Amino acid sequence: MKGKYLIIVLCFTILSTVTVFAQECYDYRKENICNFEEYEEICGMEKNILGTFSHTDDTGNKKNVTKLDISKGVKVLRFDAKDFIEQLNSDAVIQYLANYDDYCWRIPVQDRGENGADYAVVYMNYSGKWSYYTTSSENKIGSQQVEYIFDLDLVDQILSENEMIPEQLYAIGISNIGLDCIVVQSQGEIGIIPFASRPEFLGVDNGKVYSPEAMSQKIKDYLDASSYDFTAENASGGGVSAKDKNDDWLIVSVGVVCLIGSVIIYKITKKRKVY
């Protein structure tokens, strides 16, 4: 009887372990925008999104894009370049991504081959409202960053060529340096697959698998070589502008003048009382 009880407990433990493991596995490609609260709100943006795209055909006429399949949106975690470097150097990057909740949807509009591609990015702005911007490239170079959202077999092909069986698969977007990455965990090892709009600037090969350390160094070298401060605040327009700095200086100046004026008035008043 004890033997049967032990077998039942053992089977239950194994089943529970398998269930937990299955729940912990993540693949960004299985996320469907239709299952998220923002779906209806994003659907309401369709007309405005499509209205931003028009291209000249062979006859010189402007052609508008007339279809948008929102269900093909790809969930991409939004990162600042420096924060992504920090996480790549961490031993718990996968756990961090699993609990990360800042994301956007990259929605493919049309792939025009050598003539570029069109897509929309829908994201939550600082006021907590869903907003969007659209991107249209005029050549293949400009669409390299989002090649994986148009070619759905591309990531599988890369994983197969590198004999990787994904246990975890996350899509990362670092818009302020024109870089998207696929973070994959396979057999306990982590690989980073870059898709950069200008890979030559970063010194990477799009579609190649890099170690977290190697990719971290590539991004760091790029930032160090640039004179621009690549931070999330600057990228989103949230940094301190020259006007803000001037306004702050004006406030301080007025405050100092008021303080000096108060001291002078106080001294004059005091002298009058003495006499």
PDB file of C-alpha atoms in Angstrom:
ATOM      1  CA  MET A   1       0.000   0.000   0.000  1.00  0.00           C
ATOM      2  CA  LYS A   2       2.822   2.353   0.891  1.00  0.00           C
ATOM      3  CA  GLY A   3       4.471   1.501  -2.434  1.00  0.00           C
ATOM      4  CA  LYS A   4       1.347   2.473  -4.372  1.00  0.00           C
ATOM      5  CA  TYR A   5       1.057   5.716  -2.398  1.00  0.00           C
ATOM      6  CA  LEU A   6       4.690   6.551  -3.138  1.00  0.00           C
ATOM      7  CA  ILE A   7       4.161   5.930  -6.864  1.00  0.00           C
ATOM      8  CA  ILE A   8       1.111   8.223  -6.895  1.00  0.00           C
ATOM      9  CA  VAL A   9       3.013  11.009  -5.109  1.00  0.00           C
ATOM     10  CA  LEU A  10       5.958  10.573  -7.482  1.00  0.00           C
ATOM     11  CA  CYS A  11       3.716  10.763 -10.559  1.00  0.00           C
ATOM     12  CA  PHE A  12       1.996  13.865  -9.202  1.00  0.00           C
ATOM     13  CA  THR A  13       5.355  15.530  -8.535  1.00  0.00           C
ATOM     14  CA  ILE A  14       6.601  14.775 -12.046  1.00  0.00           C
ATOM     15  CA  LEU A  15       3.359  16.029 -13.580  1.00  0.00           C
ATOM     16  CA  SER A  16       3.539  19.234 -11.557  1.00  0.00           C
ATOM     17  CA  THR A  17       7.149  19.791 -12.619  1.00  0.00           C
ATOM     18  CA  VAL A  18       6.288  19.294 -16.286  1.00  0.00           C
ATOM     19  CA  THR A  19       3.341  21.686 -15.969  1.00  0.00           C
ATOM     20  CA  VAL A  20       5.448  24.400 -14.338  1.00  0.00           C
ATOM     21  CA  PHE A  21       8.149  23.947 -16.989  1.00  0.00           C
ATOM     22  CA  ALA A  22       5.571  24.275 -19.762  1.00  0.00           C
ATOM     23  CA  GLN A  23       4.211  27.452 -18.209  1.00  0.00           C
ATOM     24  CA  GLU A  24       7.653  28.970 -17.922  1.00  0.00           C
ATOM     25  CA  CYS A  25       8.512  28.447 -21.594  1.00  0.00           C
ATOM     26  CA  TYR A  26       7.919  31.609 -23.605  1.00  0.00           C
ATOM     27  CA  ASP A  27       7.862  32.269 -27.340  1.00  0.00           C
ATOM     28  CA  TYR A  28       7.058  35.804 -28.477  1.00  0.00           C
ATOM     29  CA  ARG A  29       5.679  34.416 -31.744  1.00  0.00           C
ATOM     30  CA  LYS A  30       2.793  32.812 -29.854  1.00  0.00           C
ATOM     31  CA  GLU A  31       1.604  36.118 -28.426  1.00  0.00           C
ATOM     32  CA  ASN A  32      -1.526  37.276 -30.256  1.00  0.00           C
ATOM     33  CA  ILE A  33      -2.512  40.914 -30.054  1.00  0.00           C
ATOM     34  CA  CYS A  34      -6.154  39.838 -30.270  1.00  0.00           C
ATOM     35  CA  ASN A  35      -5.878  38.460 -26.725  1.00  0.00           C
ATOM     36  CA  PHE A  36      -4.735  41.748 -25.204  1.00  0.00           C
ATOM     37  CA  GLU A  37      -6.872  44.549 -23.759  1.00  0.00           C
ATOM     38  CA  GLU A  38      -5.448  47.107 -26.167  1.00  0.00           C
ATOM     39  CA  TYR A  39      -6.621  45.228 -29.256  1.00  0.00           C
ATOM     40  CA  GLU A  40      -9.884  47.148 -29.713  1.00  0.00           C
ATOM     41  CA  GLU A  41      -8.158  50.474 -29.126  1.00  0.00           C
ATOM     42  CA  ILE A  42      -5.466  49.640 -31.674  1.00  0.00           C
ATOM     43  CA  CYS A  43      -8.093  48.572 -34.205  1.00  0.00           C
ATOM     44  CA  GLY A  44      -9.485  52.088 -33.948  1.00  0.00           C
ATOM     45  CA  MET A  45      -6.128  53.439 -35.170  1.00  0.00           C
ATOM     46  CA  GLU A  46      -6.175  51.428 -38.405  1.00  0.00           C
ATOM     47  CA  LYS A  47      -7.515  54.164 -40.679  1.00  0.00           C
ATOM     48  CA  ASN A  48      -5.030  56.760 -39.424  1.00  0.00           C
ATOM     49  CA  ILE A  49      -2.134  54.321 -39.655  1.00  0.00           C
ATOM     50  CA  LEU A  50      -2.965  53.403 -43.244  1.00  0.00           C
ATOM     51  CA  GLY A  51      -3.360  57.061 -44.128  1.00  0.00           C
ATOM     52  CA  THR A  52       0.348  57.662 -43.535  1.00  0.00           C
ATOM     53  CA  PHE A  53       1.453  55.279 -46.282  1.00  0.00           C
ATOM     54  CA  SER A  54       1.505  56.024 -49.988  1.00  0.00           C
ATOM     55  CA  HIS A  55       3.991  55.060 -52.688  1.00  0.00           C
ATOM     56  CA  THR A  56       4.583  55.953 -56.307  1.00  0.00           C
ATOM     57  CA  ASP A  57       3.991  53.152 -58.784  1.00  0.00           C
ATOM     58  CA  ASP A  58       5.661  52.660 -62.186  1.00  0.00           C
ATOM     59  CA  THR A  59       3.272  55.101 -63.819  1.00  0.00           C
ATOM     60  CA  GLY A  60       4.136  57.876 -61.362  1.00  0.00           C
ATOM     61  CA  ASN A  61       0.799  57.681 -59.526  1.00  0.00           C
ATOM     62  CA  LYS A  62       0.520  57.625 -55.755  1.00  0.00           C
ATOM     63  CA  LYS A  63      -0.849  54.377 -54.337  1.00  0.00           C
ATOM     64  CA  ASN A  64      -2.289  54.111 -50.842  1.00  0.00           C
ATOM     65  CA  VAL A  65      -1.995  51.004 -48.675  1.00  0.00           C
ATOM     66  CA  THR A  66      -5.512  49.687 -48.149  1.00  0.00           C
ATOM     67  CA  LYS A  67      -5.076  46.694 -45.843  1.00  0.00           C
ATOM     68  CA  LEU A  68      -3.755  46.250 -42.329  1.00  0.00           C
ATOM     69  CA  ASP A  69      -3.828  42.908 -40.528  1.00  0.00           C
ATOM     70  CA  ILE A  70      -3.435  43.933 -36.891  1.00  0.00           C
ATOM     71  CA  SER A  71      -3.481  40.294 -35.793  1.00  0.00           C
ATOM     72  CA  LYS A  72       0.020  39.942 -37.287  1.00  0.00           C
ATOM     73  CA  GLY A  73       1.427  42.365 -34.730  1.00  0.00           C
ATOM     74  CA  VAL A  74       4.591  41.157 -32.986  1.00  0.00           C
ATOM     75  CA  LYS A  75       5.045  41.820 -29.269  1.00  0.00           C
ATOM     76  CA  VAL A  76       8.439  43.454 -28.729  1.00  0.00           C
ATOM     77  CA  LEU A  77       9.927  44.431 -25.360  1.00  0.00           C
ATOM     78  CA  ARG A  78      11.124  48.047 -25.389  1.00  0.00           C
ATOM     79  CA  PHE A  79      14.596  48.750 -24.055  1.00  0.00           C
ATOM     80  CA  ASP A  80      17.024  51.610 -23.767  1.00  0.00           C
ATOM     81  CA  ALA A  81      20.469  50.681 -25.099  1.00  0.00           C
ATOM     82  CA  LYS A  82      22.283  51.173 -21.798  1.00  0.00           C
ATOM     83  CA  ASP A  83      19.709  49.207 -19.824  1.00  0.00           C
ATOM     84  CA  PHE A  84      19.924  46.366 -22.331  1.00  0.00           C
ATOM     85  CA  ILE A  85      23.715  46.262 -21.900  1.00  0.00           C
ATOM     86  CA  GLU A  86      23.222  46.029 -18.144  1.00  0.00           C
ATOM     87  CA  GLN A  87      20.840  43.097 -18.502  1.00  0.00           C
ATOM     88  CA  LEU A  88      23.091  41.288 -20.972  1.00  0.00           C
ATOM     89  CA  ASN A  89      25.836  41.409 -18.348  1.00  0.00           C
ATOM     90  CA  SER A  90      23.503  39.944 -15.735  1.00  0.00           C
ATOM     91  CA  ASP A  91      23.229  36.272 -14.871  1.00  0.00           C
ATOM     92  CA  ALA A  92      19.454  36.582 -14.656  1.00  0.00           C
ATOM     93  CA  VAL A  93      18.584  38.164 -17.997  1.00  0.00           C
ATOM     94  CA  ILE A  94      15.877  35.592 -18.831  1.00  0.00           C
ATOM     95  CA  GLN A  95      14.186  36.028 -15.456  1.00  0.00           C
ATOM     96  CA  TYR A  96      14.321  39.787 -15.962  1.00  0.00           C
ATOM     97  CA  LEU A  97      12.682  39.536 -19.387  1.00  0.00           C
ATOM     98  CA  ALA A  98      10.003  37.214 -18.011  1.00  0.00           C
ATOM     99  CA  ASN A  99       8.853  39.963 -15.627  1.00  0.00           C
ATOM    100  CA  TYR A 100       9.405  42.905 -17.975  1.00  0.00           C
ATOM    101  CA  ASP A 101       6.202  44.726 -18.915  1.00  0.00           C
ATOM    102  CA  ASP A 102       7.262  47.607 -21.184  1.00  0.00           C
ATOM    103  CA  TYR A 103       6.370  46.467 -24.670  1.00  0.00           C
ATOM    104  CA  CYS A 104       5.089  47.624 -28.017  1.00  0.00           C
ATOM    105  CA  TRP A 105       3.509  45.976 -31.033  1.00  0.00           C
ATOM    106  CA  ARG A 106       5.335  46.039 -34.354  1.00  0.00           C
ATOM    107  CA  ILE A 107       2.640  45.638 -36.995  1.00  0.00           C
ATOM    108  CA  PRO A 108       3.778  44.763 -40.530  1.00  0.00           C
ATOM    109  CA  VAL A 109       1.966  46.700 -43.242  1.00  0.00           C
ATOM    110  CA  GLN A 110       3.691  45.682 -46.460  1.00  0.00           C
ATOM    111  CA  ASP A 111       7.013  44.313 -47.614  1.00  0.00           C
ATOM    112  CA  ARG A 112       8.052  45.917 -50.915  1.00  0.00           C
ATOM    113  CA  GLY A 113      11.167  43.786 -51.370  1.00  0.00           C
ATOM    114  CA  GLU A 114      14.154  45.781 -52.603  1.00  0.00           C
ATOM    115  CA  ASN A 115      12.026  48.931 -52.379  1.00  0.00           C
ATOM    116  CA  GLY A 116      11.716  48.691 -48.608  1.00  0.00           C
ATOM    117  CA  ALA A 117       8.916  47.993 -46.176  1.00  0.00           C
ATOM    118  CA  ASP A 118       6.198  49.726 -44.174  1.00  0.00           C
ATOM    119  CA  TYR A 119       5.235  49.011 -40.598  1.00  0.00           C
ATOM    120  CA  ALA A 120       3.616  50.624 -37.574  1.00  0.00           C
ATOM    121  CA  VAL A 121       4.739  50.649 -33.955  1.00  0.00           C
ATOM    122  CA  VAL A 122       1.994  50.888 -31.345  1.00  0.00           C
ATOM    123  CA  TYR A 123       3.116  51.715 -27.815  1.00  0.00           C
ATOM    124  CA  MET A 124       1.853  53.121 -24.524  1.00  0.00           C
ATOM    125  CA  ASN A 125       2.922  56.734 -24.066  1.00  0.00           C
ATOM    126  CA  TYR A 126       3.821  58.526 -20.838  1.00  0.00           C
ATOM    127  CA  SER A 127       0.196  59.482 -20.169  1.00  0.00           C
ATOM    128  CA  GLY A 128      -0.856  55.831 -20.213  1.00  0.00           C
ATOM    129  CA  LYS A 129      -2.547  56.030 -23.609  1.00  0.00           C
ATOM    130  CA  TRP A 130      -1.833  53.816 -26.601  1.00  0.00           C
ATOM    131  CA  SER A 131      -0.247  55.719 -29.447  1.00  0.00           C
ATOM    132  CA  TYR A 132       1.606  54.881 -32.652  1.00  0.00           C
ATOM    133  CA  TYR A 133       4.163  55.949 -35.193  1.00  0.00           C
ATOM    134  CA  THR A 134       4.778  54.588 -38.651  1.00  0.00           C
ATOM    135  CA  THR A 135       7.954  53.840 -40.543  1.00  0.00           C
ATOM    136  CA  SER A 136       8.449  53.590 -44.282  1.00  0.00           C
ATOM    137  CA  SER A 137      11.809  52.730 -45.814  1.00  0.00           C
ATOM    138  CA  GLU A 138      12.615  53.293 -49.443  1.00  0.00           C
ATOM    139  CA  ASN A 139      15.136  50.483 -49.774  1.00  0.00           C
ATOM    140  CA  LYS A 140      16.032  47.114 -48.312  1.00  0.00           C
ATOM    141  CA  ILE A 141      18.564  48.656 -45.927  1.00  0.00           C
ATOM    142  CA  GLY A 142      15.937  50.527 -43.949  1.00  0.00           C
ATOM    143  CA  SER A 143      13.813  47.448 -43.352  1.00  0.00           C
ATOM    144  CA  GLN A 144      16.552  45.159 -42.034  1.00  0.00           C
ATOM    145  CA  GLN A 145      15.678  45.960 -38.416  1.00  0.00           C
ATOM    146  CA  VAL A 146      12.226  44.397 -38.768  1.00  0.00           C
ATOM    147  CA  GLU A 147      12.951  41.676 -41.293  1.00  0.00           C
ATOM    148  CA  TYR A 148      11.840  39.045 -38.778  1.00  0.00           C
ATOM    149  CA  ILE A 149       8.285  40.445 -38.517  1.00  0.00           C
ATOM    150  CA  PHE A 150       7.761  40.036 -42.261  1.00  0.00           C
ATOM    151  CA  ASP A 151       9.562  36.719 -42.768  1.00  0.00           C
ATOM    152  CA  LEU A 152       7.969  34.490 -40.137  1.00  0.00           C
ATOM    153  CA  ASP A 153      10.219  31.538 -41.012  1.00  0.00           C
ATOM    154  CA  LEU A 154      13.449  33.487 -40.647  1.00  0.00           C
ATOM    155  CA  VAL A 155      13.993  32.951 -36.909  1.00  0.00           C
ATOM    156  CA  ASP A 156      13.224  29.227 -37.205  1.00  0.00           C
ATOM    157  CA  GLN A 157      15.747  28.991 -40.017  1.00  0.00           C
ATOM    158  CA  ILE A 158      18.447  30.690 -37.938  1.00  0.00           C
ATOM    159  CA  LEU A 159      17.739  28.481 -34.939  1.00  0.00           C
ATOM    160  CA  SER A 160      17.859  25.355 -37.099  1.00  0.00           C
ATOM    161  CA  GLU A 161      21.148  26.346 -38.725  1.00  0.00           C
ATOM    162  CA  ASN A 162      22.672  26.834 -35.270  1.00  0.00           C
ATOM    163  CA  GLU A 163      21.106  23.628 -33.900  1.00  0.00           C
ATOM    164  CA  MET A 164      19.232  25.550 -31.237  1.00  0.00           C
ATOM    165  CA  ILE A 165      15.987  24.328 -29.694  1.00  0.00           C
ATOM    166  CA  PRO A 166      14.365  27.373 -28.063  1.00  0.00           C
ATOM    167  CA  GLU A 167      13.298  27.104 -24.459  1.00  0.00           C
ATOM    168  CA  GLN A 168      12.688  30.853 -24.194  1.00  0.00           C
ATOM    169  CA  LEU A 169      12.350  33.311 -27.054  1.00  0.00           C
ATOM    170  CA  TYR A 170      11.963  37.077 -26.626  1.00  0.00           C
ATOM    171  CA  ALA A 171      11.881  39.911 -29.148  1.00  0.00           C
ATOM    172  CA  ILE A 172      13.657  43.093 -28.034  1.00  0.00           C
ATOM    173  CA  GLY A 173      13.444  46.547 -29.599  1.00  0.00           C
ATOM    174  CA  ILE A 174      16.071  49.267 -29.017  1.00  0.00           C
ATOM    175  CA  SER A 175      14.754  52.005 -31.277  1.00  0.00           C
ATOM    176  CA  ASN A 176      17.259  54.674 -30.236  1.00  0.00           C
ATOM    177  CA  ILE A 177      20.063  52.749 -31.954  1.00  0.00           C
ATOM    178  CA  GLY A 178      17.993  51.108 -34.710  1.00  0.00           C
ATOM    179  CA  LEU A 179      18.380  47.592 -33.328  1.00  0.00           C
ATOM    180  CA  ASP A 180      16.018  44.710 -32.657  1.00  0.00           C
ATOM    181  CA  CYS A 181      17.247  41.475 -31.084  1.00  0.00           C
ATOM    182  CA  ILE A 182      15.895  38.000 -30.556  1.00  0.00           C
ATOM    183  CA  VAL A 183      17.005  36.618 -27.201  1.00  0.00           C
ATOM    184  CA  VAL A 184      16.947  32.825 -27.182  1.00  0.00           C
ATOM    185  CA  GLN A 185      17.683  30.335 -24.439  1.00  0.00           C
ATOM    186  CA  SER A 186      18.601  26.884 -25.711  1.00  0.00           C
ATOM    187  CA  GLN A 187      19.879  24.053 -23.513  1.00  0.00           C
ATOM    188  CA  GLY A 188      20.565  26.561 -20.773  1.00  0.00           C
ATOM    189  CA  GLU A 189      22.710  28.776 -23.022  1.00  0.00           C
ATOM    190  CA  ILE A 190      21.645  32.260 -24.112  1.00  0.00           C
ATOM    191  CA  GLY A 191      22.120  33.605 -27.621  1.00  0.00           C
ATOM    192  CA  ILE A 192      21.386  37.046 -29.075  1.00  0.00           C
ATOM    193  CA  ILE A 193      20.310  37.380 -32.710  1.00  0.00           C
ATOM    194  CA  PRO A 194      20.579  40.996 -33.931  1.00  0.00           C
ATOM    195  CA  PHE A 195      18.520  42.713 -36.610  1.00  0.00           C
ATOM    196  CA  ALA A 196      19.979  46.177 -37.098  1.00  0.00           C
ATOM    197  CA  SER A 197      18.889  48.807 -39.593  1.00  0.00           C
ATOM    198  CA  ARG A 198      22.581  49.543 -40.206  1.00  0.00           C
ATOM    199  CA  PRO A 199      24.512  46.489 -38.961  1.00  0.00           C
ATOM    200  CA  GLU A 200      27.822  47.877 -40.253  1.00  0.00           C
ATOM    201  CA  PHE A 201      27.618  50.694 -37.697  1.00  0.00           C
ATOM    202  CA  LEU A 202      27.273  48.216 -34.848  1.00  0.00           C
ATOM    203  CA  GLY A 203      29.789  45.794 -36.320  1.00  0.00           C
ATOM    204  CA  VAL A 204      27.317  42.900 -36.342  1.00  0.00           C
ATOM    205  CA  ASP A 205      25.956  40.464 -38.887  1.00  0.00           C
ATOM    206  CA  ASN A 206      22.180  40.374 -38.909  1.00  0.00           C
ATOM    207  CA  GLY A 207      20.883  36.891 -38.198  1.00  0.00           C
ATOM    208  CA  LYS A 208      24.106  35.674 -36.581  1.00  0.00           C
ATOM    209  CA  VAL A 209      23.978  34.306 -33.027  1.00  0.00           C
ATOM    210  CA  TYR A 210      26.121  36.197 -30.502  1.00  0.00           C
ATOM    211  CA  SER A 211      26.812  35.560 -26.846  1.00  0.00           C
ATOM    212  CA  PRO A 212      25.369  38.117 -24.397  1.00  0.00           C
ATOM    213  CA  GLU A 213      28.898  39.290 -23.622  1.00  0.00           C
ATOM    214  CA  ALA A 214      29.780  39.786 -27.291  1.00  0.00           C
ATOM    215  CA  MET A 215      26.552  41.650 -28.071  1.00  0.00           C
ATOM    216  CA  SER A 216      26.934  43.796 -24.967  1.00  0.00           C
ATOM    217  CA  GLN A 217      30.411  44.812 -26.100  1.00  0.00           C
ATOM    218  CA  LYS A 218      29.214  45.564 -29.645  1.00  0.00           C
ATOM    219  CA  ILE A 219      26.531  47.935 -28.363  1.00  0.00           C
ATOM    220  CA  LYS A 220      28.886  49.530 -25.828  1.00  0.00           C
ATOM    221  CA  ASP A 221      31.536  50.159 -28.474  1.00  0.00           C
ATOM    222  CA  TYR A 222      28.924  51.789 -30.686  1.00  0.00           C
ATOM    223  CA  LEU A 223      27.709  54.057 -27.880  1.00  0.00           C
ATOM    224  CA  ASP A 224      31.260  54.989 -26.914  1.00  0.00           C
ATOM    225  CA  ALA A 225      32.039  55.940 -30.512  1.00  0.00           C
ATOM    226  CA  SER A 226      28.985  58.157 -30.734  1.00  0.00           C
ATOM    227  CA  SER A 227      28.791  61.729 -29.504  1.00  0.00           C
ATOM    228  CA  TYR A 228      25.071  61.399 -28.752  1.00  0.00           C
ATOM    229  CA  ASP A 229      23.827  60.395 -25.318  1.00  0.00           C
ATOM    230  CA  PHE A 230      21.692  57.356 -26.092  1.00  0.00           C
ATOM    231  CA  THR A 231      19.288  57.267 -23.163  1.00  0.00           C
ATOM    232  CA  ALA A 232      15.622  56.430 -22.998  1.00  0.00           C
ATOM    233  CA  GLU A 233      14.873  60.043 -21.987  1.00  0.00           C
ATOM    234  CA  ASN A 234      16.641  61.538 -25.010  1.00  0.00           C
ATOM    235  CA  ALA A 235      15.173  58.937 -27.348  1.00  0.00           C
ATOM    236  CA  SER A 236      11.622  59.671 -26.255  1.00  0.00           C
ATOM    237  CA  GLY A 237      11.984  63.420 -26.002  1.00  0.00           C
ATOM    238  CA  GLY A 238      11.878  63.279 -22.214  1.00  0.00           C
ATOM    239  CA  GLY A 239      15.333  64.729 -21.642  1.00  0.00           C
ATOM    240  CA  VAL A 240      16.091  68.254 -20.498  1.00  0.00           C
ATOM    241  CA  SER A 241      16.042  70.574 -23.495  1.00  0.00           C
ATOM    242  CA  ALA A 242      17.916  73.846 -23.935  1.00  0.00           C
ATOM    243  CA  LYS A 243      14.626  75.665 -23.341  1.00  0.00           C
ATOM    244  CA  ASP A 244      14.057  73.784 -20.073  1.00  0.00           C
ATOM    245  CA  LYS A 245      17.552  74.692 -18.936  1.00  0.00           C
ATOM    246  CA  ASN A 246      16.966  78.351 -19.813  1.00  0.00           C
ATOM    247  CA  ASP A 247      13.645  78.310 -17.957  1.00  0.00           C
ATOM    248  CA  ASP A 248      15.324  76.821 -14.892  1.00  0.00           C
ATOM    249  CA  TRP A 249      18.030  79.510 -15.015  1.00  0.00           C
ATOM    250  CA  LEU A 250      15.377  82.221 -15.305  1.00  0.00           C
ATOM    251  CA  ILE A 251      13.527  80.884 -12.259  1.00  0.00           C
ATOM    252  CA  VAL A 252      16.735  80.786 -10.226  1.00  0.00           C
ATOM    253  CA  SER A 253      17.682  84.319 -11.338  1.00  0.00           C
ATOM    254  CA  VAL A 254      14.290  85.747 -10.406  1.00  0.00           C
ATOM    255  CA  GLY A 255      14.510  84.005  -7.042  1.00  0.00           C
ATOM    256  CA  VAL A 256      17.915  85.539  -6.314  1.00  0.00           C
ATOM    257  CA  VAL A 257      16.724  89.016  -7.300  1.00  0.00           C
ATOM    258  CA  CYS A 258      13.670  88.686  -5.057  1.00  0.00           C
ATOM    259  CA  LEU A 259      15.838  87.547  -2.158  1.00  0.00           C
ATOM    260  CA  ILE A 260      18.253  90.491  -2.549  1.00  0.00           C
ATOM    261  CA  GLY A 261      15.320  92.890  -2.842  1.00  0.00           C
ATOM    262  CA  SER A 262      13.784  91.539   0.359  1.00  0.00           C
ATOM    263  CA  VAL A 263      17.057  92.049   2.247  1.00  0.00           C
ATOM    264  CA  ILE A 264      17.386  95.663   1.026  1.00  0.00           C
ATOM    265  CA  ILE A 265      13.776  96.497   1.973  1.00  0.00           C
ATOM    266  CA  TYR A 266      14.277  94.927   5.385  1.00  0.00           C
ATOM    267  CA  LYS A 267      17.405  97.035   6.067  1.00  0.00           C
ATOM    268  CA  ILE A 268      15.723 100.275   4.945  1.00  0.00           C
ATOM    269  CA  THR A 269      12.713  99.565   7.163  1.00  0.00           C
ATOM    270  CA  LYS A 270      14.958  98.800  10.121  1.00  0.00           C
ATOM    271  CA  LYS A 271      16.875 102.098   9.707  1.00  0.00           C
ATOM    272  CA  ARG A 272      13.640 104.086   9.622  1.00  0.00           C
ATOM    273  CA  LYS A 273      12.538 102.547  12.903  1.00  0.00           C
ATOM    274  CA  VAL A 274      15.879 103.478  14.541  1.00  0.00           C
ATOM    275  CA  TYR A 275      15.517 107.141  13.655  1.00  0.00           C
TER     276      TYR A 275
END
